[in-house]
Coordinates of C-alpha atoms in Angstrom, one line a residue:
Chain A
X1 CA -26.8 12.2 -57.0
X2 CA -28.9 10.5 -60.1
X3 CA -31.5 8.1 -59.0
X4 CA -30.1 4.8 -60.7
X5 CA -27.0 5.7 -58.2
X6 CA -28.9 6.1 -55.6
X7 CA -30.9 2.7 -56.5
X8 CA -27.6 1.0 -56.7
X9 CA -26.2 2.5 -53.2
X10 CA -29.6 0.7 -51.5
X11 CA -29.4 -2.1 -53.8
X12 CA -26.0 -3.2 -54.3
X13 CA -24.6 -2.1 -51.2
X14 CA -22.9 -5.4 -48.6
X15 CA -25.8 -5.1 -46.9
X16 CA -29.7 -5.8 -46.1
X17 CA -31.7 -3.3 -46.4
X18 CA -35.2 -3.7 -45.3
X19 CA -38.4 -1.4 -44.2
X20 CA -41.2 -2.9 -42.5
X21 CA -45.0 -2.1 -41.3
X22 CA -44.4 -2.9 -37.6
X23 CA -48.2 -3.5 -37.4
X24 CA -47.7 -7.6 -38.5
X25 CA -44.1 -6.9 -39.2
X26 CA -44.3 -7.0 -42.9
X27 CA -41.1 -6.3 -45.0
X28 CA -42.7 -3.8 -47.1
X29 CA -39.1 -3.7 -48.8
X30 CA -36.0 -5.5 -48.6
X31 CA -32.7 -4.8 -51.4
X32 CA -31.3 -7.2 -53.9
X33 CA -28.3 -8.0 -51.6
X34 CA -30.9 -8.7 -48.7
X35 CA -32.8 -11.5 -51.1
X36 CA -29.4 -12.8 -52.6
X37 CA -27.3 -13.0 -49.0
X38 CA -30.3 -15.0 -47.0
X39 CA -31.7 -16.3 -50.3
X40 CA -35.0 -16.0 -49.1
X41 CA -37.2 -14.9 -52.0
X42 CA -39.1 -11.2 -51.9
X43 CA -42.5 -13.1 -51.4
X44 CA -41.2 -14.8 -48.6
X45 CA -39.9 -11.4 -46.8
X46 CA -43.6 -10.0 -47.7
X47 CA -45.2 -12.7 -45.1
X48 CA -46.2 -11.2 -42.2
X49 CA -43.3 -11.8 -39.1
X50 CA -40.6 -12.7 -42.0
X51 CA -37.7 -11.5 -39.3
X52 CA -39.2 -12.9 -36.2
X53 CA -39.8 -16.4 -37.7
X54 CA -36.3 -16.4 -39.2
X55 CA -34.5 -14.9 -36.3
X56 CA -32.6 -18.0 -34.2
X57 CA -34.7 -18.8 -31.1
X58 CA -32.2 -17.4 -28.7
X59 CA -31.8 -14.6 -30.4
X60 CA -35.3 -14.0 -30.6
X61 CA -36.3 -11.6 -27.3
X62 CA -33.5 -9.6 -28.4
X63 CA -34.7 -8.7 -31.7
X64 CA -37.8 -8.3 -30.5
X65 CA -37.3 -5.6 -27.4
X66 CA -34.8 -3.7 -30.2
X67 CA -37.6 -3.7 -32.8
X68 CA -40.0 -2.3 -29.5
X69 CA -37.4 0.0 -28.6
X70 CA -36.9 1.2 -32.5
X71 CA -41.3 1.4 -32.7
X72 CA -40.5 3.7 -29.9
X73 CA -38.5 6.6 -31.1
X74 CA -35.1 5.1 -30.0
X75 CA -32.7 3.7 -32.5
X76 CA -31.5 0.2 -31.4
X77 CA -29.1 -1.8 -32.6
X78 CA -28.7 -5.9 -32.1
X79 CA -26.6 -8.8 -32.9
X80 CA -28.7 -11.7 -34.1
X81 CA -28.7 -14.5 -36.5
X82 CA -30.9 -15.3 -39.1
X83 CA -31.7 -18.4 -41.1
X84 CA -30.7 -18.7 -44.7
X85 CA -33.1 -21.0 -47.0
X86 CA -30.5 -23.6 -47.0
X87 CA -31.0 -24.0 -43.4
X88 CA -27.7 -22.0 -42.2
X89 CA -27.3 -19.2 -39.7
X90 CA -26.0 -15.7 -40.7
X91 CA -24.7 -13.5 -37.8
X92 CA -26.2 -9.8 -38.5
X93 CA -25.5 -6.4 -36.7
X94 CA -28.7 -4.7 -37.3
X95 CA -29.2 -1.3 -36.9
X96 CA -33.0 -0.4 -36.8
X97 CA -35.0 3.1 -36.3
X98 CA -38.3 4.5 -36.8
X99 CA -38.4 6.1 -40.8
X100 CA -39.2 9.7 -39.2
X101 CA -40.4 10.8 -35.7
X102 CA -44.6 10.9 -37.4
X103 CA -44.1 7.2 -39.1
X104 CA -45.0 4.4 -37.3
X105 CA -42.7 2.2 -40.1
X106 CA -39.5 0.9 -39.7
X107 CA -36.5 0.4 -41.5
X108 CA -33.1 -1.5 -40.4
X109 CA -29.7 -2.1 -42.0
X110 CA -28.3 -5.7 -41.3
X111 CA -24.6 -6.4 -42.0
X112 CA -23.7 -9.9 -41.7
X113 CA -20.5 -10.4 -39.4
X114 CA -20.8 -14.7 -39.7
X115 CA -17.0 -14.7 -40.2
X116 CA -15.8 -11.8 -38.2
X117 CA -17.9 -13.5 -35.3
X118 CA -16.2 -17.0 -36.1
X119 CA -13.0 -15.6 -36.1
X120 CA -13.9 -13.9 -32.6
X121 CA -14.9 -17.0 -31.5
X122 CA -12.1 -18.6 -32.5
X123 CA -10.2 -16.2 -30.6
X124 CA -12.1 -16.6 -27.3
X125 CA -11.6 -20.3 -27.6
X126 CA -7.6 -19.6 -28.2
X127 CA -7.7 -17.8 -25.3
X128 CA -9.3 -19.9 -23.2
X129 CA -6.7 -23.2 -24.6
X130 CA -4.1 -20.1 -23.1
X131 CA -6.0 -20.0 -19.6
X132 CA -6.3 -23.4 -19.4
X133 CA -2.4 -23.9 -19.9
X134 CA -1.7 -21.5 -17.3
X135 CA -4.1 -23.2 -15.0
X136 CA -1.5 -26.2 -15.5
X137 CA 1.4 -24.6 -15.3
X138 CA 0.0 -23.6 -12.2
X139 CA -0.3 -27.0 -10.7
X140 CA 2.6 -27.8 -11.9
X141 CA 4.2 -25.2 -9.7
X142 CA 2.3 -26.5 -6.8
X143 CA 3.3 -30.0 -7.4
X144 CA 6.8 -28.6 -7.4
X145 CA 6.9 -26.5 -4.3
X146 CA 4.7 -29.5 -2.1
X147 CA 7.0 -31.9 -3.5
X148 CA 10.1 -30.2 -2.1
X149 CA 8.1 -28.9 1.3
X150 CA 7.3 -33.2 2.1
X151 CA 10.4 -34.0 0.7
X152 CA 11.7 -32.1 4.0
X153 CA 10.0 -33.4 5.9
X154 CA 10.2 -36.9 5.3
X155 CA 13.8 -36.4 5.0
X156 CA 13.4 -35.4 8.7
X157 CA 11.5 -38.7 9.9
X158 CA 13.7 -41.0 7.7
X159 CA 16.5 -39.6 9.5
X160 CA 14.9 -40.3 13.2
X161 CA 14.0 -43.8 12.1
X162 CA 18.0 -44.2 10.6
X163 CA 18.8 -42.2 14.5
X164 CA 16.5 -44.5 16.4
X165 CA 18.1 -47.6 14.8
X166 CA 21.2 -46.4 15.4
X167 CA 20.7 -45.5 19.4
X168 CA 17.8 -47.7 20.3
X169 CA 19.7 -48.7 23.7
X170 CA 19.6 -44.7 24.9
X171 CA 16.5 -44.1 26.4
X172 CA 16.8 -40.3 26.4
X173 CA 17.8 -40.5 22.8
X174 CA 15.0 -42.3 21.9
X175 CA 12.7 -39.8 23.6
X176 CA 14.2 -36.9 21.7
X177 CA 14.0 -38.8 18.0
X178 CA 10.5 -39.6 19.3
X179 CA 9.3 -36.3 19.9
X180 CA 11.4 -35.4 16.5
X181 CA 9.0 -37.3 14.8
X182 CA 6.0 -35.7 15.9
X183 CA 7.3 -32.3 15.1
X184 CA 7.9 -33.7 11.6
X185 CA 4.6 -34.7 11.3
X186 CA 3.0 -31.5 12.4
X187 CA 5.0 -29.8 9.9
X188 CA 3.3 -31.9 7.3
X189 CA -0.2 -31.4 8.6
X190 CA 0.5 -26.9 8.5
X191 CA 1.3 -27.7 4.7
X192 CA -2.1 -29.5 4.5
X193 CA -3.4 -27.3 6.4
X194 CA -2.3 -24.2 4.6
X195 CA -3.1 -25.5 1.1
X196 CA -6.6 -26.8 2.5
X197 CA -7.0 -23.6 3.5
X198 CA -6.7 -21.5 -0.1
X199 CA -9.4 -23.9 -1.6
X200 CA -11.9 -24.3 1.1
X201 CA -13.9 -21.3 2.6
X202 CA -13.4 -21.5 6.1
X203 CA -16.3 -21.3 8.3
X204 CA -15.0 -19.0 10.8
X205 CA -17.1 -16.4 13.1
X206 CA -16.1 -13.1 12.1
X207 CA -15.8 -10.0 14.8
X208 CA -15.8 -6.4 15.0
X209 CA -12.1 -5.4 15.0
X210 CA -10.1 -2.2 15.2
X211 CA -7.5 -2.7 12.6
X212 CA -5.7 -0.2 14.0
X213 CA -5.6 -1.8 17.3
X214 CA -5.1 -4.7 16.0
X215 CA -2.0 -3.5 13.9
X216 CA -0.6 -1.5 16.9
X217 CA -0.5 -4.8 19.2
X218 CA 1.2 -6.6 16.2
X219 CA 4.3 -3.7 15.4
X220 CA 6.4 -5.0 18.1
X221 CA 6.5 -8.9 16.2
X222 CA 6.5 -6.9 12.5
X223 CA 9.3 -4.5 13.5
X224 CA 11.7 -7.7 14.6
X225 CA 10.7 -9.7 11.6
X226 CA 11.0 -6.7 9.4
X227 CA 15.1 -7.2 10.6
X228 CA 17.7 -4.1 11.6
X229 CA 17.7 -2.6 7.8
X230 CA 14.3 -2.3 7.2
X231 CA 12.5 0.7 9.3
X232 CA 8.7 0.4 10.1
X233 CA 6.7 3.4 10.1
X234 CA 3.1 3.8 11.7
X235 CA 0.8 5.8 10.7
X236 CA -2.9 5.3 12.1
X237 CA -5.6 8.0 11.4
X238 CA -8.2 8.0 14.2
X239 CA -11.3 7.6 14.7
X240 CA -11.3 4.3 12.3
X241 CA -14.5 2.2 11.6
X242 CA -14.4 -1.3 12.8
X243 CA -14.6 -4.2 10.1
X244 CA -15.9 -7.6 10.1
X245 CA -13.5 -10.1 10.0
X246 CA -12.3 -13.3 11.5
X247 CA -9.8 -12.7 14.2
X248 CA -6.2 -13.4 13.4
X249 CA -6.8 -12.6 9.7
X250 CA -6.0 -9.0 10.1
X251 CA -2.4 -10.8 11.8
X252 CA -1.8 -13.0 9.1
X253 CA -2.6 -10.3 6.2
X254 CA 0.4 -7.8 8.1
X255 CA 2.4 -11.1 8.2
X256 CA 2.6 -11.3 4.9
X257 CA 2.8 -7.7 3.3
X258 CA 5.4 -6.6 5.8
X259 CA 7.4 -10.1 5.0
X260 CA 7.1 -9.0 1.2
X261 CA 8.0 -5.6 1.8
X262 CA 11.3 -6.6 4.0
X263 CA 12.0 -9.5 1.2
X264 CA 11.6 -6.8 -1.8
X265 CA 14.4 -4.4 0.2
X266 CA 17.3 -6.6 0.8
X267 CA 19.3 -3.6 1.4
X268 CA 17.1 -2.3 4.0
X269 CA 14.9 0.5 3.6
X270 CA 11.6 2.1 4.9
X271 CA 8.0 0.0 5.4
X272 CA 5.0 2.2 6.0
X273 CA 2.1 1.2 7.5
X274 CA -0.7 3.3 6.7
X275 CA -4.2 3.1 7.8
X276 CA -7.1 5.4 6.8
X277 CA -11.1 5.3 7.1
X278 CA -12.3 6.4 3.4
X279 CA -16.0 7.2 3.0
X280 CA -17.1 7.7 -0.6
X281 CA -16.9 9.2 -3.0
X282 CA -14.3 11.5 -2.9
X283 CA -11.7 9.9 -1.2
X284 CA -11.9 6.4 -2.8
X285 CA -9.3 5.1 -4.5
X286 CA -10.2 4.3 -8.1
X287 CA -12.1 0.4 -8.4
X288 CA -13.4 0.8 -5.1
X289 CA -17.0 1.0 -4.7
X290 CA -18.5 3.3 -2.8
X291 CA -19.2 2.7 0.7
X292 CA -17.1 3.3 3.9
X293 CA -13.9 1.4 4.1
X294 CA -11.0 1.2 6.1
X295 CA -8.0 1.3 4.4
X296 CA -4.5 -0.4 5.5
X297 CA -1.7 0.5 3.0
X298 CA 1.6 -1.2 3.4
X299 CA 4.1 0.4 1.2
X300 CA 8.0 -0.7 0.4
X301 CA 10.6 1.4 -1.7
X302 CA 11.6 -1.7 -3.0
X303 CA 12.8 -3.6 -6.2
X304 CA 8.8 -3.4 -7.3
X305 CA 7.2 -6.1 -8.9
X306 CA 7.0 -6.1 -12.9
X307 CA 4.1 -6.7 -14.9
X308 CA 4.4 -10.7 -15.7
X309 CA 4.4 -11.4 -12.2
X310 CA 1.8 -8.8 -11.5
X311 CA -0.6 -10.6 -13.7
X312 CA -0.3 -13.7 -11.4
X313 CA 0.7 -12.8 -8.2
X314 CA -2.4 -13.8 -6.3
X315 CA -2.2 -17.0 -7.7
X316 CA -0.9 -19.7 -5.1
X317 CA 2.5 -21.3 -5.7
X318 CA 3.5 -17.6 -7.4
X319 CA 6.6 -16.7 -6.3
X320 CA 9.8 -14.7 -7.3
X321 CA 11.7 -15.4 -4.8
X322 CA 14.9 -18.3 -5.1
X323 CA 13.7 -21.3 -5.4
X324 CA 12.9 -23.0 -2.4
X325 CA 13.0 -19.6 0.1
X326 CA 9.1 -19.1 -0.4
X327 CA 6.1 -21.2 -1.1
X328 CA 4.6 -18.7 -3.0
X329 CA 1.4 -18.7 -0.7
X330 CA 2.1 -15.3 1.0
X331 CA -0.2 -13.0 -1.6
X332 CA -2.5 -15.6 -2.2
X333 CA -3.5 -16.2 1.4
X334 CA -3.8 -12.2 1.5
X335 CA -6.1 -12.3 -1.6
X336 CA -8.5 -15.0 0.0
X337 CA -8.7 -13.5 3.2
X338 CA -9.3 -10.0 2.2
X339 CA -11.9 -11.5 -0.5
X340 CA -13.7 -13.2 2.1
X341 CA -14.0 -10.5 3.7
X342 CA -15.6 -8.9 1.0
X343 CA -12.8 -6.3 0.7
X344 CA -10.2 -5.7 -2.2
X345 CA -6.7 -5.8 -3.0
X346 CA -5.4 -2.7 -4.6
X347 CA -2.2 -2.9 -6.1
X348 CA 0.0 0.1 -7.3
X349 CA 4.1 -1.0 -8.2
X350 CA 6.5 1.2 -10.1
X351 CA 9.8 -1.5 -10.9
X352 CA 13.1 -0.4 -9.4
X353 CA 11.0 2.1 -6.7
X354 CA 8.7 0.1 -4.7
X355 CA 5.2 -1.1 -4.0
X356 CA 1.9 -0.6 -2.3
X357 CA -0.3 -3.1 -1.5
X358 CA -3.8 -1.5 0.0
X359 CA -6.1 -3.6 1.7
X360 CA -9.6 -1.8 1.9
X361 CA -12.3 -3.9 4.0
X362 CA -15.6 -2.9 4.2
X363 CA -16.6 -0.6 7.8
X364 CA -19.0 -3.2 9.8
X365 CA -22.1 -1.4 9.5
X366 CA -21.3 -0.5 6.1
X367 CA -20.4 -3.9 5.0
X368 CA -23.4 -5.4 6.3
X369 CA -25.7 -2.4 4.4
X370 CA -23.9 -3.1 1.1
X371 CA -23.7 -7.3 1.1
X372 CA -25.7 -8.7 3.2
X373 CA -25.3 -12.1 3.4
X374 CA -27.4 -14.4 0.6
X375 CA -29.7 -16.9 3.0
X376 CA -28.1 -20.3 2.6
Chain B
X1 CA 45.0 -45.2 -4.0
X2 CA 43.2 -46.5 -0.4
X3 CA 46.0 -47.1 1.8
X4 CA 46.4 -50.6 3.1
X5 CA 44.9 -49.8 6.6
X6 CA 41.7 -48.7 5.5
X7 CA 38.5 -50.6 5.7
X8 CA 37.8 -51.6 2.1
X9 CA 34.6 -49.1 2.1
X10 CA 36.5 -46.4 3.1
X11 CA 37.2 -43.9 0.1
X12 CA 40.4 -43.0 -0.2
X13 CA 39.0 -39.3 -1.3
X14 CA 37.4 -37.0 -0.4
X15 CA 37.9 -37.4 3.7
X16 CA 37.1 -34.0 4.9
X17 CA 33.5 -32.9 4.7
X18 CA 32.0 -30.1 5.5
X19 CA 28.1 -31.2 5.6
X20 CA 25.9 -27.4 5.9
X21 CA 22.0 -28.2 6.8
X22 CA 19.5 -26.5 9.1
X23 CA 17.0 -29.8 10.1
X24 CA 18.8 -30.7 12.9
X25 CA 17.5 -34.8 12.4
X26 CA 18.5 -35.0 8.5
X27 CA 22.2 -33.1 10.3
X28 CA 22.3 -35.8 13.0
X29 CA 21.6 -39.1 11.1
X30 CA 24.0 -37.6 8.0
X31 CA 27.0 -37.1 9.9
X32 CA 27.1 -40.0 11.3
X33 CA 26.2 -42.4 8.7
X34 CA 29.3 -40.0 7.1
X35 CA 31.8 -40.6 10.1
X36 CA 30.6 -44.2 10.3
X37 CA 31.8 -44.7 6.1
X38 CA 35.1 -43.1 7.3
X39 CA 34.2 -39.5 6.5
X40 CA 35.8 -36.8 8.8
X41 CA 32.6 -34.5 9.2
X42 CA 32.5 -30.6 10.0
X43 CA 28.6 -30.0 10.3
X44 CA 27.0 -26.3 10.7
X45 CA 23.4 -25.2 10.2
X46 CA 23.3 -22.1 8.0
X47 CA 24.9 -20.5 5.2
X48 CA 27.1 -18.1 7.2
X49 CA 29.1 -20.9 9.5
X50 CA 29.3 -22.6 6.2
X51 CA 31.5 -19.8 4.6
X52 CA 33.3 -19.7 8.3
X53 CA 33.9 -23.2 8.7
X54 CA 35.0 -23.2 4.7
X55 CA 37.4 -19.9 5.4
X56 CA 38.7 -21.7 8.6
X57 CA 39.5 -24.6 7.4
X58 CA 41.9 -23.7 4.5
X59 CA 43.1 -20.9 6.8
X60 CA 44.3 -24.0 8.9
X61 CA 45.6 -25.7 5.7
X62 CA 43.2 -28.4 6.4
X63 CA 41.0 -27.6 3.8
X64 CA 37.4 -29.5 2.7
X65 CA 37.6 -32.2 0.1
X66 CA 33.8 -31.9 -0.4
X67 CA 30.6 -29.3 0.4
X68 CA 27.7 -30.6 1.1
X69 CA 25.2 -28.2 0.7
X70 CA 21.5 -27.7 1.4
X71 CA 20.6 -25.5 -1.3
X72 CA 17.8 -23.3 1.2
X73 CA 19.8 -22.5 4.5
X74 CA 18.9 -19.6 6.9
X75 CA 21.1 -16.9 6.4
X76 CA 22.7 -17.8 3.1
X77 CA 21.6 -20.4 0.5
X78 CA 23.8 -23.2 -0.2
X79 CA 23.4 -21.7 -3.9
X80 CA 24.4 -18.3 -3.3
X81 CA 27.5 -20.0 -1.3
X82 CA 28.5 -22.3 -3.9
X83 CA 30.6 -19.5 -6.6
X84 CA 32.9 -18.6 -3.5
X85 CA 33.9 -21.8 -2.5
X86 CA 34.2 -22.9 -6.5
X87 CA 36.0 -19.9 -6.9
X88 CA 38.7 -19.7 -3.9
X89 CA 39.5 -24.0 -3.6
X90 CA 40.3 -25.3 -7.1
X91 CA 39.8 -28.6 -5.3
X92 CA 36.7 -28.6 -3.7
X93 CA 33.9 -31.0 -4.7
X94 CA 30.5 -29.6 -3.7
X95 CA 26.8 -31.7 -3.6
X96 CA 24.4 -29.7 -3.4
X97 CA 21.0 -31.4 -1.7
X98 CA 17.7 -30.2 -2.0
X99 CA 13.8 -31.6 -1.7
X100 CA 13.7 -30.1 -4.9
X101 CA 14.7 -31.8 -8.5
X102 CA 17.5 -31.1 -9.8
X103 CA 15.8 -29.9 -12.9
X104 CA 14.5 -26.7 -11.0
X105 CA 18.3 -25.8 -10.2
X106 CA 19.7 -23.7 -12.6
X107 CA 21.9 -25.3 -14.5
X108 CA 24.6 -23.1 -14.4
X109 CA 25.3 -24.2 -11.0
X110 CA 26.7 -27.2 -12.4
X111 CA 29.0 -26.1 -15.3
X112 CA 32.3 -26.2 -13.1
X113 CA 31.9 -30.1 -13.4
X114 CA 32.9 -29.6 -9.6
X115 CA 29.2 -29.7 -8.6
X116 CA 26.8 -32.7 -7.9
X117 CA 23.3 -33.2 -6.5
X118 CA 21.7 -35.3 -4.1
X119 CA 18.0 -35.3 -3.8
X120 CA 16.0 -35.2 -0.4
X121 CA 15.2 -37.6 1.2
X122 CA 18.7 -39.2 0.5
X123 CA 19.9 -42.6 2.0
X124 CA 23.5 -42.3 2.9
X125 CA 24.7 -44.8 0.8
X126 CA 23.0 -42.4 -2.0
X127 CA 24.7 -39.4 -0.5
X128 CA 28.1 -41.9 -1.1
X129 CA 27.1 -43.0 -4.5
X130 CA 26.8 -39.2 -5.2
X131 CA 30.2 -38.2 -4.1
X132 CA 31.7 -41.4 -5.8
X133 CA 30.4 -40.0 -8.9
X134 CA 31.0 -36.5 -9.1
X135 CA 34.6 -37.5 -7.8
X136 CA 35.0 -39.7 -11.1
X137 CA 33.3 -37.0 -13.3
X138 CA 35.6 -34.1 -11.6
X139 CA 38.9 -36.0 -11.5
X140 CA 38.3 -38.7 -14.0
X141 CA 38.9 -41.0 -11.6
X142 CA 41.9 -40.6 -12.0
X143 CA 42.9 -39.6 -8.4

């Protein structure tokens, strides 16, 4: 290649090109497109810290530690803006190395991604509009399903006052509509109580518990519910690490998977309840970190849960079954509970051949090495 | 078309009722704020003794003038009920009640014309009002 092309290439090229002295950080050359896209002129560039002065405050540490890490041998590359004469900001990707391995000098190539970045922005802010609607759709969901829950039950003590009117001269009536009322009422309070319960963390003593104890006393309760069609299958490998969690959750977490599992095989089929201790690495399941962890799989062969509902099924008031049959709470009780146990919620579902939920929790000692609790 | 014996608020149609809903208070004060309007009431709590009490009673040749059917009922929904008796009684009227709005019911539930709603909580006179209407828009009030 001639020289003038190669002149052109450096100087024409969408781009700034610039070497520098690293010593006081003096441009000891910058191309035509550099001077005409920041409109700085070339004596301005030659001032000693030209980039550093320029460079937008925030972005300043990070130019500096990729210029250090440049200086050092190690090509570095950074995002940063840079001020234009008229006072703008230009977003750059700058790529910045060491000439050659003896040199001390540098030289960079800054490519200015303002409107790319804009756009990107633009995008992030689209998609956070998006989140936002889905946020209220949410409530809107929630709103529906309370709605019809108090609906219930006030139809249930507007009744009683219409029944106590009505048979005011039977005393044993009365007594009955009376105590009618206050079962009403306490139906109202578990729906406080079980939406109070997905916002606020409880503050709840946790204990060392054999899930696999714990699932065994529960399989006579899970086997009924699960109903005549749906068979329930145990399998518990021993010796299983204890974990650390409030007592009852473990209950209510089998509650809820098992009730899925029946609900997703309304012609019957096979629940498994599986239950491992996994120590790391090797056995983990993939998003797990490593650690020890037991393990409680409960898998259905199902109708299998689609992607849509997939993305949200943790979120309350979620729910695909008929309208009115579920409050859509089951999976995101599960979710809280297991998170607050500092466990995870694995998910695995192939539509039209079932699903597996696993719930891994964190061994005691192992949970206590990994995250230990912040002081408060 | 009331005969002359009737109390003025008594409808002259529909008279049978078949009244399907599983909180045994909303059950109670219903049928007999129903029987007290002049209503003859069958009452069962689930889906299932609906169907029964339904099959029955045109096996008897006394067949229901009007459902009224809580949309969520153990065993079978009142929803999931509602094509059969549509389907087999050309007569039938049905309301279907629920906490929920009716905008959350599908709306093809209500294409025979034959079909009504009935929020919860319902006063009876609502639950009256409600048949009245779906009786005018079903038979033009003609009948």
């Amino acid at each position: 290649m001639t020289e003038p092309r190669y002149r052109q290439l450096v100087e024409g090229l969408d781009a700034i090109i610039w070497e520098a002295d690293p010593a006081d950080l003096t441009c000891t050359f910058v191309n035509h497109r550099g001077l005409d896209l920041l409109g700085h002129d070339l004596a301005a560039w030659r001032r000693p810290g030209f980039l550093l002065d320029h460079v937008h405050r925030v972005d300043r540490p990070l130019l500096e530690s990729a210029l250090a890490r440049a200086l050092s041998g190690e090509p570095s590359r950074v995002r940063c803006r840079l001020r234009t004469t008229g006072g703008a900001w230009r977003t750059l990707v700058a790529a910045i190395e060491r000439i050659d391995a003896d040199s001390t000098c540098l030289r960079g190539v800054m490519i200015d991604v303002t409107e790319l970045y804009l756009e990107e922005e633009a995008l992030r802010q689209a998609e956070a509009g998006l989140l936002q609607a889905d946020r209220l759709e949410s409530v809107g969901r929630a709103a529906g399903v309370v709605a019809h829950d108090f609906n219930n039950v006030l139809a249930a003590i507007l009744s009683l006052a219409r029944l106590l009117e009505r048979r005011s001269d039977d005393p044993a009536a009365v007594e009955r509509f009376a105590s009618g009322i206050g079962e009403a009422g306490e139906r109202g309070i578990g729906i406080v109580r079980q939406l109070r319960q997905l916002g606020l963390r409880r503050r709840v003593a946790t204990e060392r518990i054999d899930v696999g104890h714990a699932v065994e006393q529960l399989y006579p309760l899970l086997a009924r519910l699960a109903g005549d069609h749906v068979r329930l299958c145990l399998d518990i490998q021993r010796p299983l690490e204890l974990v650390s969690i409030p007592p009852g959750d473990v209950d209510r977490i089998l509650l809820n998977l098992v009730l899925n599992a029946r609900d997703a095989m309304p012609e019957g089929g096979v629940i498994t309840l599986e239950i491992r201790g996994v120590r790391g690495p090797g056995d983990l399941p993939e998003a797990l970190p490593a650690g020890d962890w037991v393990v409680l799989a409960v898998s259905d062969v199902g109708r299998g849960i689609d992607a849509t509902t997939r993305a949200r099924m943790f979120e309350p008031f979620v729910t695909t079954k008929e309208a009115g049959t579920g409050a859509g709470l089951g999976l995101a009780t599960v979710h809280a509970l297991v998170t607050e146990a500092r466990g995870h919620v694995l998910v695995s579902s192939t539509p039209g051949e079932g699903s597996v939920f696993r719930i891994c929790l964190p061994a005691a000692d192992s949970a206590e090495l990994v995250a230990p609790t912040p002081p408060s | 078309m009331a005969t002359p014996a009737s109390p003025p608020s008594q409808p002259s149609r529909p008279r049978r009722v078949l009244f399907a809903e599983d909180d045994e208070w909303v059950r109670e004060d219903s049928v007999a704020s129903l029987v007290d309007m002049g209503f003859e009431v069958v009452a069962v709590n689930d889906g299932e003794e609906a169907e029964a009490a339904f099959r029955q009673a045109r096996a008897c040749g006394a067949p229901f003038d009007v459902a009224i059917l809580d949309v969520r009922m153990p065993r079978r929904h009142g929803t999931e009920l509602l094509p059969e008796l549509l389907a087999e009684d050309h007569e039938i009227l049905v309301l279907l009640s629920s906490g929920y709005e009716r905008a959350h019911l599908d709306p093809v539930l209500f294409d025979s014309g034959r079909v009504g709603f009935v929020p919860k909580p319902a006063e009876p006179e609502q639950i009256l009002a409600e048949l009245r209407e779906l009786e005018v828009a079903a038979r033009g009030g003609a009948r």
